[in-house]
Amino acid sequence: MIEIRGDLLKSIPKATLAKTMTTITLELPQNIYEPLQKAAAKAGQSPQELITKLLGQTIQAFADDPLEEFIGAFQSDIPDWGANHDRYLGQELLENHNV
């Protein structure tokens, strides 16, 4: 088991940060935890720090997605649309819009 603290912004003063921290407990299978430990050690961080950093980056990537407001708005017969939408949109532009 690993505990994570919601420390996403290193620039926040520690006194303020202590008030804004939230503890989350995760149960991770060994096949995830062992590579996490190795990656954290390589980065000079604890597993908790690395997970917090990775979660922050993932959350920011979703927040920065210009198409997020359209997620779930359309039905499609393409089963991998969610994973490959950029490729499909690019193909459409190249094939039909002289880009």
Backbone as JSON, one array per atom type, in Angstrom:
{
  "sequence": "MIEIRGDLLKSIPKATLAKTMTTITLELPQNIYEPLQKAAAKAGQSPQELITKLLGQTIQAFADDPLEEFIGAFQSDIPDWGANHDRYLGQELLENHNV",
  "N": [[0.84, -1.17, 0.0], [0.42, 2.29, -0.63], [0.77, 5.69, 0.3], [-0.42, 8.81, -0.83], [0.09, 12.25, -1.19], [-1.7, 15.19, -1.96], [0.04, 17.1, -3.3], [0.41, 19.09, -5.68], [1.41, 21.48, -6.61], [4.44, 22.76, -6.4], [5.28, 25.31, -5.86], [3.74, 26.47, -3.93], [3.74, 27.87, -0.68], [5.06, 26.03, 2.12], [3.61, 26.18, 4.56], [1.06, 26.92, 3.74], [0.56, 24.82, 2.01], [0.43, 22.61, 3.73], [-2.07, 22.94, 4.77], [-3.66, 22.43, 2.62], [-3.37, 19.85, 1.78], [-4.33, 16.56, 0.85], [-4.86, 13.25, 1.8], [-4.52, 10.22, 0.1], [-5.06, 6.8, -0.14], [-3.68, 4.14, -1.87], [-3.97, 0.89, -3.23], [-1.67, -0.97, -4.8], [-0.86, -3.29, -7.35], [1.95, -5.54, -7.37], [3.21, -5.62, -9.89], [2.93, -3.07, -10.79], [3.81, -1.45, -8.71], [6.56, -2.11, -8.27], [7.98, -1.25, -10.71], [7.33, 1.44, -10.39], [8.67, 2.13, -8.01], [11.33, 1.83, -8.91], [11.45, 3.74, -10.99], [10.96, 6.06, -9.52], [13.18, 6.08, -7.79], [15.21, 6.4, -9.68], [14.6, 8.97, -10.54], [15.18, 10.34, -8.29], [13.24, 10.66, -6.37], [10.55, 10.01, -4.03], [8.23, 7.23, -4.22], [5.68, 8.29, -3.7], [5.99, 11.03, -4.29], [6.57, 10.89, -7.03], [4.2, 9.74, -8.06], [2.38, 11.75, -7.4], [3.37, 13.83, -9.01], [3.03, 12.67, -11.59], [0.24, 12.3, -11.63], [-0.57, 14.97, -11.47], [0.42, 15.93, -13.94], [-1.12, 14.38, -15.7], [-3.73, 15.18, -15.08], [-3.54, 17.86, -15.82], [-3.1, 17.57, -18.56], [-5.58, 16.59, -19.39], [-7.13, 18.8, -18.72], [-6.16, 20.65, -20.51], [-7.04, 19.75, -22.95], [-8.44, 20.57, -25.95], [-10.69, 19.42, -27.04], [-12.15, 18.33, -25.02], [-14.72, 19.1, -24.11], [-16.35, 17.87, -25.9], [-16.27, 15.2, -25.38], [-17.97, 12.21, -25.17], [-20.18, 13.29, -26.4], [-20.94, 12.44, -28.89], [-22.02, 9.62, -30.86], [-20.42, 6.69, -32.1], [-19.38, 4.25, -34.5], [-16.86, 3.41, -34.43], [-14.65, 1.58, -32.7], [-12.2, 2.22, -31.45], [-12.07, 4.94, -31.27], [-11.76, 6.79, -29.13], [-9.11, 6.37, -28.27], [-7.65, 6.78, -30.61], [-8.4, 9.16, -31.88], [-7.02, 11.49, -32.72], [-5.44, 10.55, -34.84], [-7.43, 9.73, -36.66], [-8.73, 12.18, -37.16], [-6.62, 13.61, -38.3], [-6.16, 12.06, -40.63], [-8.56, 12.55, -41.99], [-8.36, 15.31, -42.48], [-6.09, 15.36, -44.17], [-6.92, 13.76, -46.36], [-9.32, 14.89, -47.32], [-9.32, 17.66, -47.21], [-7.18, 19.02, -48.29], [-4.86, 19.61, -46.75]],
  "CA": [[0.0, 0.0, 0.0], [1.19, 3.53, -0.73], [-0.01, 6.89, 0.56], [-0.07, 9.93, -1.7], [-0.42, 13.54, -0.75], [-2.1, 15.98, -3.12], [0.98, 18.21, -3.47], [0.6, 19.25, -7.11], [2.09, 22.74, -6.94], [5.61, 22.92, -5.52], [5.52, 26.72, -5.58], [2.91, 26.91, -2.8], [4.49, 27.82, 0.57], [4.78, 24.82, 2.89], [2.57, 26.43, 5.56], [-0.22, 26.87, 3.02], [0.44, 23.48, 1.46], [0.01, 21.69, 4.79], [-3.51, 23.11, 4.96], [-4.39, 22.03, 1.42], [-3.02, 18.48, 1.42], [-5.32, 15.5, 1.03], [-4.22, 11.95, 1.76], [-5.21, 9.16, -0.62], [-4.38, 5.52, 0.0], [-3.86, 3.27, -3.03], [-3.43, -0.46, -3.21], [-1.11, -1.21, -6.12], [-0.28, -4.62, -7.55], [3.41, -5.53, -7.44], [3.69, -5.34, -11.25], [2.91, -1.61, -10.96], [4.58, -0.81, -7.65], [8.0, -2.3, -8.44], [8.52, -0.27, -11.67], [7.16, 2.77, -9.8], [9.79, 2.33, -7.09], [12.55, 2.0, -9.71], [11.38, 5.04, -11.68], [11.09, 7.1, -8.49], [14.58, 6.1, -7.36], [15.98, 6.97, -10.79], [14.29, 10.4, -10.58], [15.54, 10.94, -7.02], [12.0, 11.0, -5.67], [9.84, 8.89, -3.41], [7.09, 6.82, -5.06], [4.58, 9.22, -3.47], [6.27, 12.26, -5.04], [6.45, 10.61, -8.45], [2.78, 9.56, -8.38], [1.77, 13.07, -7.34], [3.8, 14.54, -10.21], [2.38, 12.07, -12.75], [-1.19, 12.63, -11.57], [-0.69, 16.38, -11.83], [0.61, 16.06, -15.39], [-2.27, 13.76, -16.37], [-4.88, 16.06, -14.87], [-3.32, 19.06, -16.63], [-3.29, 17.2, -19.97], [-7.03, 16.56, -19.63], [-7.65, 20.17, -18.63], [-5.7, 21.39, -21.69], [-7.55, 19.12, -24.17], [-9.45, 21.46, -26.54], [-11.88, 18.66, -27.43], [-12.74, 17.7, -23.84], [-16.15, 19.39, -24.0], [-17.09, 17.0, -26.81], [-16.16, 13.8, -24.95], [-19.26, 11.61, -24.88], [-21.26, 14.02, -27.06], [-21.28, 11.81, -30.17], [-21.95, 8.17, -30.95], [-19.58, 6.28, -33.22], [-19.2, 2.81, -34.7], [-15.42, 3.16, -34.41], [-14.41, 1.17, -31.32], [-11.0, 2.8, -30.86], [-12.11, 6.38, -31.5], [-11.21, 7.51, -27.99], [-7.65, 6.24, -28.23], [-7.0, 7.15, -31.88], [-9.12, 10.25, -32.53], [-6.1, 12.4, -33.41], [-5.06, 9.93, -36.11], [-8.59, 9.79, -37.56], [-8.93, 13.58, -37.56], [-5.53, 13.94, -39.22], [-6.44, 11.41, -41.91], [-9.66, 13.28, -42.62], [-7.83, 16.57, -42.99], [-5.19, 15.09, -45.31], [-7.62, 13.16, -47.49], [-10.48, 15.62, -47.82], [-9.27, 19.11, -47.03], [-5.94, 19.54, -48.89], [-3.98, 20.18, -45.73]],
  "C": [[0.89, 1.24, 0.0], [0.27, 4.71, -0.44], [0.5, 8.01, -0.32], [-0.64, 11.2, -1.08], [-0.64, 14.41, -1.97], [-1.26, 17.22, -3.34], [1.29, 18.41, -4.95], [1.39, 20.5, -7.47], [3.23, 22.99, -5.96], [5.83, 24.38, -5.12], [4.69, 27.25, -4.41], [3.75, 26.82, -1.52], [4.07, 26.61, 1.42], [3.67, 25.02, 3.93], [1.19, 26.36, 4.92], [-0.48, 25.47, 2.52], [-0.07, 22.5, 2.5], [-1.49, 21.77, 5.01], [-4.3, 22.55, 3.78], [-4.13, 20.59, 1.01], [-4.18, 17.53, 1.71], [-4.59, 14.18, 0.91], [-5.11, 10.96, 1.04], [-4.4, 7.89, -0.42], [-4.72, 4.65, -1.2], [-3.31, 1.89, -2.73], [-2.98, -0.77, -4.63], [-0.6, -2.64, -6.22], [1.24, -4.49, -7.7], [3.92, -5.17, -8.83], [3.59, -3.86, -11.6], [3.83, -0.95, -9.94], [6.09, -0.94, -7.85], [8.59, -1.36, -9.5], [8.38, 1.17, -11.16], [8.32, 3.08, -8.87], [11.08, 2.6, -7.87], [12.58, 3.36, -10.4], [11.56, 6.19, -10.69], [12.54, 7.22, -8.03], [15.46, 6.75, -8.43], [15.8, 8.49, -10.87], [14.69, 11.11, -9.28], [14.34, 11.37, -6.2], [11.48, 9.77, -4.94], [8.74, 8.45, -4.37], [5.9, 7.78, -4.92], [4.77, 10.5, -4.28], [6.09, 12.03, -6.54], [4.99, 10.45, -8.86], [2.07, 10.91, -8.38], [2.11, 13.88, -8.59], [3.08, 14.0, -11.44], [0.88, 12.35, -12.78], [-1.42, 14.09, -11.96], [-0.56, 16.61, -13.32], [-0.59, 15.51, -16.16], [-3.5, 14.66, -16.26], [-4.75, 17.31, -15.74], [-3.53, 18.76, -18.11], [-4.78, 17.13, -20.31], [-7.61, 17.96, -19.62], [-7.3, 20.97, -19.88], [-6.25, 20.82, -23.0], [-8.66, 19.99, -24.76], [-10.73, 20.73, -26.94], [-12.6, 18.04, -26.24], [-14.25, 17.92, -23.75], [-16.99, 18.49, -24.9], [-17.05, 15.53, -26.41], [-17.54, 13.3, -24.55], [-20.43, 12.27, -25.59], [-21.74, 13.34, -28.34], [-21.21, 10.3, -30.06], [-21.13, 7.82, -32.18], [-19.53, 4.76, -33.29], [-17.72, 2.45, -34.68], [-15.01, 2.84, -32.97], [-13.19, 1.82, -30.66], [-10.93, 4.32, -31.04], [-11.46, 7.16, -30.36], [-9.7, 7.5, -27.96], [-6.98, 6.81, -29.47], [-7.65, 8.33, -32.59], [-8.2, 11.22, -33.27], [-5.7, 11.85, -34.77], [-6.21, 10.03, -37.11], [-8.85, 11.22, -38.05], [-7.85, 14.02, -38.55], [-5.73, 13.32, -40.59], [-7.52, 12.16, -42.68], [-9.16, 14.59, -43.22], [-6.95, 16.36, -44.21], [-5.95, 14.63, -46.55], [-8.68, 14.06, -48.11], [-10.39, 17.14, -47.75], [-7.96, 19.73, -47.51], [-5.02, 20.22, -47.88], [-2.59, 19.63, -45.9]]
}
